CSV table of C-alpha atoms in Angstrom, one decimal:
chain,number,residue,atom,x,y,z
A,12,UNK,CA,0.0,0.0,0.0
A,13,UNK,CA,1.6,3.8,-0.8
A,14,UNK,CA,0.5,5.2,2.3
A,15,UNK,CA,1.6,3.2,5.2
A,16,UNK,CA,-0.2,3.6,8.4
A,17,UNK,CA,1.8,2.8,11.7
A,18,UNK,CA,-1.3,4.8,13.8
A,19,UNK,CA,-5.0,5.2,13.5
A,20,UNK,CA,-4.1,9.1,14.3
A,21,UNK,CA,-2.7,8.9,10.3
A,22,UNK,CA,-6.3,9.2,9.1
A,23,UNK,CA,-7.0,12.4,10.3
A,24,UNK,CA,-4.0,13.7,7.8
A,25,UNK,CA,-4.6,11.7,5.0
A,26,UNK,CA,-6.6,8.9,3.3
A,27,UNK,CA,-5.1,5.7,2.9
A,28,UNK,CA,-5.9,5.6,-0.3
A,29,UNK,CA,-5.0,9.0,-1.1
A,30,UNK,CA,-3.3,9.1,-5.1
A,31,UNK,CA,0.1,9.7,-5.2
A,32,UNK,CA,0.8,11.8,-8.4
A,33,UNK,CA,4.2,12.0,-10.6
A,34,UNK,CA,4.2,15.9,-11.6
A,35,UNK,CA,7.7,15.5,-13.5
A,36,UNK,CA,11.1,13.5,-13.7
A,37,UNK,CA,14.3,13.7,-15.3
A,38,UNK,CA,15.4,16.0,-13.0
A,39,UNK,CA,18.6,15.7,-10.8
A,40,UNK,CA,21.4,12.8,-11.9
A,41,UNK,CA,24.6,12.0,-9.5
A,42,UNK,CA,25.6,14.6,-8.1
A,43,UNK,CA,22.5,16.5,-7.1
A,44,UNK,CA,18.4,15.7,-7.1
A,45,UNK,CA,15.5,17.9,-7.1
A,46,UNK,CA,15.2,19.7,-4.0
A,47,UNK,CA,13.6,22.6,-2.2
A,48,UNK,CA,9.7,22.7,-3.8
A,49,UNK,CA,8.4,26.0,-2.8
A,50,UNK,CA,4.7,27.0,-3.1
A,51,UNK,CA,4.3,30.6,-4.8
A,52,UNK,CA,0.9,31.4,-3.4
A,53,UNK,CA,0.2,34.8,-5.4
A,54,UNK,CA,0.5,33.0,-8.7
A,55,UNK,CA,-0.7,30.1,-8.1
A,56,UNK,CA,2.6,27.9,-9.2
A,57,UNK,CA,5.4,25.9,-7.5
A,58,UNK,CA,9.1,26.6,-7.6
A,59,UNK,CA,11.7,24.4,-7.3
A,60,UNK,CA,15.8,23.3,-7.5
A,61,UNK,CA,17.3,21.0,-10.0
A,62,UNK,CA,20.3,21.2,-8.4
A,63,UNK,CA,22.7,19.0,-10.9
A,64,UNK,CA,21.1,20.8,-14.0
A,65,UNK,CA,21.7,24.4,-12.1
A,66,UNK,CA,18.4,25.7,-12.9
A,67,UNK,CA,15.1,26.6,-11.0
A,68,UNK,CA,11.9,25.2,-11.8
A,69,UNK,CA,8.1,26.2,-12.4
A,70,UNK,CA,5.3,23.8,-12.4
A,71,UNK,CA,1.9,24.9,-12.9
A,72,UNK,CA,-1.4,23.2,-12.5
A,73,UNK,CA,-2.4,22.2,-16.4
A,74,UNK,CA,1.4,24.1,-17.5
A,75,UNK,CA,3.2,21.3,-16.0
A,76,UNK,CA,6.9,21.3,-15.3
A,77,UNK,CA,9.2,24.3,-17.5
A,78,UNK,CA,12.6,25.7,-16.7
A,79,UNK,CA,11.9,29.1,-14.5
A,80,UNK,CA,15.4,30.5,-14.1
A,81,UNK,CA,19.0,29.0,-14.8
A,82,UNK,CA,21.9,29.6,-13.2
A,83,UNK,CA,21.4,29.2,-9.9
A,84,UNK,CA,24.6,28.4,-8.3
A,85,UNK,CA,23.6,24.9,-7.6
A,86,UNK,CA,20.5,26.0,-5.2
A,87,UNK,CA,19.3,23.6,-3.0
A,88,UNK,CA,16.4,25.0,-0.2
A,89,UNK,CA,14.1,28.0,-1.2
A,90,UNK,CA,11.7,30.4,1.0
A,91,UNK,CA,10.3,33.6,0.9
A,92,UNK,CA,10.9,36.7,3.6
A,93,UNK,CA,8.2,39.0,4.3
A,94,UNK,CA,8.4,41.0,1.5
A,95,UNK,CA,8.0,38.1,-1.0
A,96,UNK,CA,11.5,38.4,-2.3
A,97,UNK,CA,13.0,34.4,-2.8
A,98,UNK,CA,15.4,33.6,-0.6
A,99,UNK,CA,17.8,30.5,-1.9
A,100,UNK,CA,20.2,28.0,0.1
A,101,UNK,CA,23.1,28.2,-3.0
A,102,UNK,CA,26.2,25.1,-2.8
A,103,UNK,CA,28.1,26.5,-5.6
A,104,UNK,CA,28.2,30.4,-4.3
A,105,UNK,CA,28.3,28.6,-0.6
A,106,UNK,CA,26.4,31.9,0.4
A,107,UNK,CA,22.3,32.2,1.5
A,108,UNK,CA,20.9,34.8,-1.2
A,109,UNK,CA,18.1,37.1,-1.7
A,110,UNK,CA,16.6,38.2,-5.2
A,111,UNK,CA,14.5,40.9,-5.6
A,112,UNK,CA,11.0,40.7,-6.9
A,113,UNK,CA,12.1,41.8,-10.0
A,114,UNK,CA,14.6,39.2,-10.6
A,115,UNK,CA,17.1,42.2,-11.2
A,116,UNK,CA,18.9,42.6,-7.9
A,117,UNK,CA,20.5,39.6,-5.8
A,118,UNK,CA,21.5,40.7,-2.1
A,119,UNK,CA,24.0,38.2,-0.2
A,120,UNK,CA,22.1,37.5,3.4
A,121,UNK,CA,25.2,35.3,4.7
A,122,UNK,CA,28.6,33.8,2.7
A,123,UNK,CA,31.1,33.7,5.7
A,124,UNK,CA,31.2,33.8,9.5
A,125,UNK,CA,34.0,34.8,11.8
A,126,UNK,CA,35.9,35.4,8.5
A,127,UNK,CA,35.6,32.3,6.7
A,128,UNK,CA,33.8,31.4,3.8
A,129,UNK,CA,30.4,29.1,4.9
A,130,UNK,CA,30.9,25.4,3.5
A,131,UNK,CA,27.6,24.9,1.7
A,132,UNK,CA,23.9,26.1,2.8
A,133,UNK,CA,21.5,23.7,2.5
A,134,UNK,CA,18.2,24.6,3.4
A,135,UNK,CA,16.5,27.6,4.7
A,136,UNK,CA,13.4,29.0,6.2
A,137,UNK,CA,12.3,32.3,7.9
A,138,UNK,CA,10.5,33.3,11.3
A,139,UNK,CA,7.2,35.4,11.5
A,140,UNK,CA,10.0,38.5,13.3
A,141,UNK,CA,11.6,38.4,9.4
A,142,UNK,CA,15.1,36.1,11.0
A,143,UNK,CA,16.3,33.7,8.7
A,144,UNK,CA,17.7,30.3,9.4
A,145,UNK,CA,19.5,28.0,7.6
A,146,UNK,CA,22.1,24.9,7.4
A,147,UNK,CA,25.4,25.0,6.5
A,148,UNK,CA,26.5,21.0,6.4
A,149,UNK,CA,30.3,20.0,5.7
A,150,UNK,CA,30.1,18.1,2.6
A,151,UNK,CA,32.3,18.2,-0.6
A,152,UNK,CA,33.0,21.3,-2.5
A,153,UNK,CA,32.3,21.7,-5.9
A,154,UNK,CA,33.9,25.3,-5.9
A,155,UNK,CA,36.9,24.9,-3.6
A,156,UNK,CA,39.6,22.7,-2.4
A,157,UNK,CA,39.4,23.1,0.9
A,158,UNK,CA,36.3,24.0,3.7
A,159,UNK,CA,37.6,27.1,5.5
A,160,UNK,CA,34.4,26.3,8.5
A,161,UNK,CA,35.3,23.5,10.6
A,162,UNK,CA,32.0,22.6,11.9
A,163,UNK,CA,28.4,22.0,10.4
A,164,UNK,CA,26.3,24.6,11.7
A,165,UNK,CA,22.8,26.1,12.2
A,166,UNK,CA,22.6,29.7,11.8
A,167,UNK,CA,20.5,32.8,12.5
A,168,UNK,CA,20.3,36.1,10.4
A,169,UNK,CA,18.8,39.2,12.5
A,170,UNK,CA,16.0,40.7,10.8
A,171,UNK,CA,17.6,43.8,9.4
A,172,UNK,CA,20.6,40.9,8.0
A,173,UNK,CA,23.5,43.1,10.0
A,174,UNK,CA,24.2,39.9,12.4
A,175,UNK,CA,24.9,36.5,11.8
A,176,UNK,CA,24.7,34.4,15.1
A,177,UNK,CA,25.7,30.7,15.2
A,178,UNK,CA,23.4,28.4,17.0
A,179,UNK,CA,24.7,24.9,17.1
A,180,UNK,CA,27.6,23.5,15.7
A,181,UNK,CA,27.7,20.2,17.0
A,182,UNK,CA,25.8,18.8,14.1
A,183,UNK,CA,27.2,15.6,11.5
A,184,UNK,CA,25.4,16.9,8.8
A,185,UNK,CA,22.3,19.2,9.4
A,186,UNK,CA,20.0,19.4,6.7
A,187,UNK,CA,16.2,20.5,6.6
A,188,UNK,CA,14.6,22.6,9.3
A,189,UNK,CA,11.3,23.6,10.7
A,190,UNK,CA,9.2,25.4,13.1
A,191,UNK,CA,6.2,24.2,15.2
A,192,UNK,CA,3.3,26.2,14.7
A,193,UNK,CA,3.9,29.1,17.3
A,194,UNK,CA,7.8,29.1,16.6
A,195,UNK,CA,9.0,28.0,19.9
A,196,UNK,CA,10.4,24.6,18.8
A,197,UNK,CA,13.3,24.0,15.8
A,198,UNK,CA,13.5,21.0,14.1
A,199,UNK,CA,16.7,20.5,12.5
A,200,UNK,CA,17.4,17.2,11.2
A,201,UNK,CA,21.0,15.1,11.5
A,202,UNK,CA,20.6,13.4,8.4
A,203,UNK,CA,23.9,11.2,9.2
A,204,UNK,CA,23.1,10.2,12.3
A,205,UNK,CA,19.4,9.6,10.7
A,206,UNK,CA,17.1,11.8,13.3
A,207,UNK,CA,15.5,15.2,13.9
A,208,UNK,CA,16.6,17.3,16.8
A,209,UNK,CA,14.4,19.9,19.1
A,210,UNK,CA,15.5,23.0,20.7
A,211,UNK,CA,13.5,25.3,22.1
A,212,UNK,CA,13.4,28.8,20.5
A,213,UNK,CA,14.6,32.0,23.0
A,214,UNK,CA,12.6,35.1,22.9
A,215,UNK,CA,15.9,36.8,21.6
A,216,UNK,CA,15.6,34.3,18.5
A,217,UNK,CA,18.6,31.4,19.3
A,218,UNK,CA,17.9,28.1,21.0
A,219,UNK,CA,18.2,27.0,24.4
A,220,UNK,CA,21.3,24.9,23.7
A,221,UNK,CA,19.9,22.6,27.3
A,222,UNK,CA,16.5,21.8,25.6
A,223,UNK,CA,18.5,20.0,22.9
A,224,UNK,CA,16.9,16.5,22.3
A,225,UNK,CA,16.2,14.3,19.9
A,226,UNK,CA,12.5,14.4,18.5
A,227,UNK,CA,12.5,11.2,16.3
A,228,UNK,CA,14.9,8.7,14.7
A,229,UNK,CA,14.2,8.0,11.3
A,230,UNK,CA,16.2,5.2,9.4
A,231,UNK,CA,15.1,2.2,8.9
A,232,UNK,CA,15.3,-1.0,6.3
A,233,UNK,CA,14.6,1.0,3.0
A,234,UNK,CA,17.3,3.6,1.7
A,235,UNK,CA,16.7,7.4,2.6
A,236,UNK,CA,17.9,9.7,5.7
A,237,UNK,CA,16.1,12.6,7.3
A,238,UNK,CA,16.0,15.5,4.8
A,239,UNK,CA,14.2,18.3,3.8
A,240,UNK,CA,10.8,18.5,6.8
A,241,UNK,CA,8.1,20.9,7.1
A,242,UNK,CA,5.1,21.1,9.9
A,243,UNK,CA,1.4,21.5,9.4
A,244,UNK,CA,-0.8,23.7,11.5
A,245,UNK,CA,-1.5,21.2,13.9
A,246,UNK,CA,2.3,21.0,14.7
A,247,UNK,CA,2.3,17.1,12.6
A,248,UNK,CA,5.6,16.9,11.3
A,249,UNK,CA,6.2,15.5,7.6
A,250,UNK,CA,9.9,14.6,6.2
A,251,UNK,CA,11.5,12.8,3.9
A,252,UNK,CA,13.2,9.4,5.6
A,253,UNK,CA,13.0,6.0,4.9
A,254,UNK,CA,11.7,4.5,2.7
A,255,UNK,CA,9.4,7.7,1.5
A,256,UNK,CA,8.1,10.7,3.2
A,257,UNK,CA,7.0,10.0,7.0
A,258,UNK,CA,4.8,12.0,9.0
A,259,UNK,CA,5.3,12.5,13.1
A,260,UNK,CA,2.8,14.0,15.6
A,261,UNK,CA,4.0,16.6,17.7
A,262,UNK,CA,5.0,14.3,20.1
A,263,UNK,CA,7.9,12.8,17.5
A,264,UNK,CA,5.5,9.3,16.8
A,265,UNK,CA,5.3,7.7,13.9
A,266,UNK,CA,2.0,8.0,12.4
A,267,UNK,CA,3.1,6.6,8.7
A,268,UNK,CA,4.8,6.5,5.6
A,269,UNK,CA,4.0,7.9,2.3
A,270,UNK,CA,5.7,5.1,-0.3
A,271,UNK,CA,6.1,6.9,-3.7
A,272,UNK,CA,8.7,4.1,-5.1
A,273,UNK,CA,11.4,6.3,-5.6
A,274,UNK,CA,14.9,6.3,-3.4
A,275,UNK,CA,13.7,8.7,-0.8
A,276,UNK,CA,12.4,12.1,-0.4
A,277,UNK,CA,14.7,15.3,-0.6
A,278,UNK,CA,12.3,17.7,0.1
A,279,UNK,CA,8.6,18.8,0.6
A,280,UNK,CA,6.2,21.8,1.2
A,281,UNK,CA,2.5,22.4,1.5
A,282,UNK,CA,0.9,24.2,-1.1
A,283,UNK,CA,-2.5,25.0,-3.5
A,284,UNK,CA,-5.4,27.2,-2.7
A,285,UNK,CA,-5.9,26.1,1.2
A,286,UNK,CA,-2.1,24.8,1.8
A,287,UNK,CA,-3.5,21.0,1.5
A,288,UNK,CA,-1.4,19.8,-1.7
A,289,UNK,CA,1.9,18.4,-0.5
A,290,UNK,CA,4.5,18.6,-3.3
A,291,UNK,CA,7.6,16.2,-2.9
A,292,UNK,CA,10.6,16.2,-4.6
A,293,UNK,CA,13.1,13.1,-5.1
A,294,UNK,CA,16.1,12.0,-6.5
A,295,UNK,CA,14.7,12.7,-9.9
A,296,UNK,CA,11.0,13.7,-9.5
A,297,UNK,CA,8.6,16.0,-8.6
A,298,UNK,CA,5.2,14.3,-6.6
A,299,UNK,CA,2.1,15.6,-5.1
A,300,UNK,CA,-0.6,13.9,-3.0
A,301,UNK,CA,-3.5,15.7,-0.9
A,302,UNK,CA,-3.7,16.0,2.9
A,303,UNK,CA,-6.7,16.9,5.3
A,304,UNK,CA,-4.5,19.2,7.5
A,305,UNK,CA,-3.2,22.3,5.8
A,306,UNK,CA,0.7,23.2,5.8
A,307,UNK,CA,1.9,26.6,7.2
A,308,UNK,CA,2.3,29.2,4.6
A,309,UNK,CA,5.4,31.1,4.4
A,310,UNK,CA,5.2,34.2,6.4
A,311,UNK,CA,5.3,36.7,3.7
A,312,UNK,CA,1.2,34.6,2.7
A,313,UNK,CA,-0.3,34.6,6.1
């Protein structure tokens, strides 16, 4: 069956039988998969990163799949701020970026800290105050010989983008990230050590480094790691892990697994006219299948 259920709670999210779509493949190769689906709200399409192919997607209900923008610099994660502009997690300028709403003017929001070039921002998201977060993983380069960080970090950009704070740095390989509804949990996922982490979110914006625990583990038989991970407004948890895209209470159980046949799930994000489509991205496809519980729209669309 594609949609696993491991709880009856799983039926409140989405029907067992629900249809899994294929929206698109071809996309990604060896060195890098689709990533980073992002639901453009005002017009009605989603955006997102073929990272191997360096180019940024559009698919559009009835349009399908075309090729939006190219280069990128091998973007991975996408968001919006509040004033709409796209914000993009970028491995080959190994900087988070900002373009305009034009599409004229690109603004660097962070490419170093304490001096040193960042290693290779993965994903990114942005908090209801205008902060930014992101992940900056140590992984191979594509555009340099050697990592000038020494540690894999989580990161937080102040509103007005003049401070760049450093919030953990104890992490194998951090990758997608999340808040809970009301923003006072983050959800980072480990996705070598194969589980999502919790830390509770200060009123100053960083993380109380002693609330640090782990929310859910996530590997199992079937290939795939945590990756990208978004929450609904009821605080359930979706990501991409083994074996397909799983979905968590807000407890950290397992409620089940979405099976789409491919590898495992890269990313994910809630989307359509009332935030109930998830869109998925793989290895080398884009997906969609309907939920019950809406997503949380980016802040810049609620």
């Amino acid at each position: 069956m594609p949609i696993e259920q491991m709880a009856p709670e799983l039926e409140h999210i989405i029907d067992l039988d629900a249809e899994i779509k294929e929206l698109g493949s071809g996309y990604g190769g060896a060195n890098g998969p689709a990533e980073g689906p992002l639901w453009w709200h005002d017009g009605n399409y989603l955006l997102f990163s073929d990272i191997h192919n360096d180019r940024r997607m559009k698919w559009a209900e009835g349009e399908g799949a075309t090729v939006f923008s190219e280069p990128t610099n091998r973007a991975n994660g996408l968001t919006r701020d509040l004033q709409g502009h796209l914000l993009a997690a970028e491995h080959d300028g190994r900087r988070v970026s900002r373009l305009s709403g034009d599409g004229q003017r690109i603004t660097v929001v962070a490419n170093s800290f304490q001096g040193r070039q960042l290693n290779r921002p993965n994903d990114v998201i942005v908090k209801s105050d205008g902060s930014i977060y992101f992940t900056d993983p140590w992984t191979f380069p594509r555009v340099a010989n050697q990592w000038e960080q020494t540690i894999s970090g989580v990161y937080r950009v102040s509103p007005d983008l003049g401070t760049l704070t450093l919030l953990v740095a104890d992490f194998t390989l951090p990758n997608g990230l999340a808040f809970s509804p009301d923003e006072s949990i983050l959800y980072v996922n480990d996705s070598r050590r194969g589980h999502i982490r919790a830390f509770d979110v200060l009123p100053t914006g960083g993380v109380a480094l002693s609330s640090d625990r782990v929310f859910a583990a996530l590997r199992g038989e079937r290939p795939g790691v945590p990756d990208g991970m978004k929450v609904d407004v009821e605080g359930n948890v979706y990501c991409g892990g083994s074996g397909g895209l799983w979905i968590l209470d807000s407890s950290g159980k397992h409620l089940g697994t979405i099976v789409h046949g491919q590898e495992a799930t890269t990313n994910l994000c809630m989307g359509g006219s009332d935030w109930k489509t998830l869109f998925f991205t793989t290895r080398n496809t884009l997906g969609s299948v309907q939920i019950k519980v809406a997503g949380i729209p980016a802040p810049t669309d609620r």
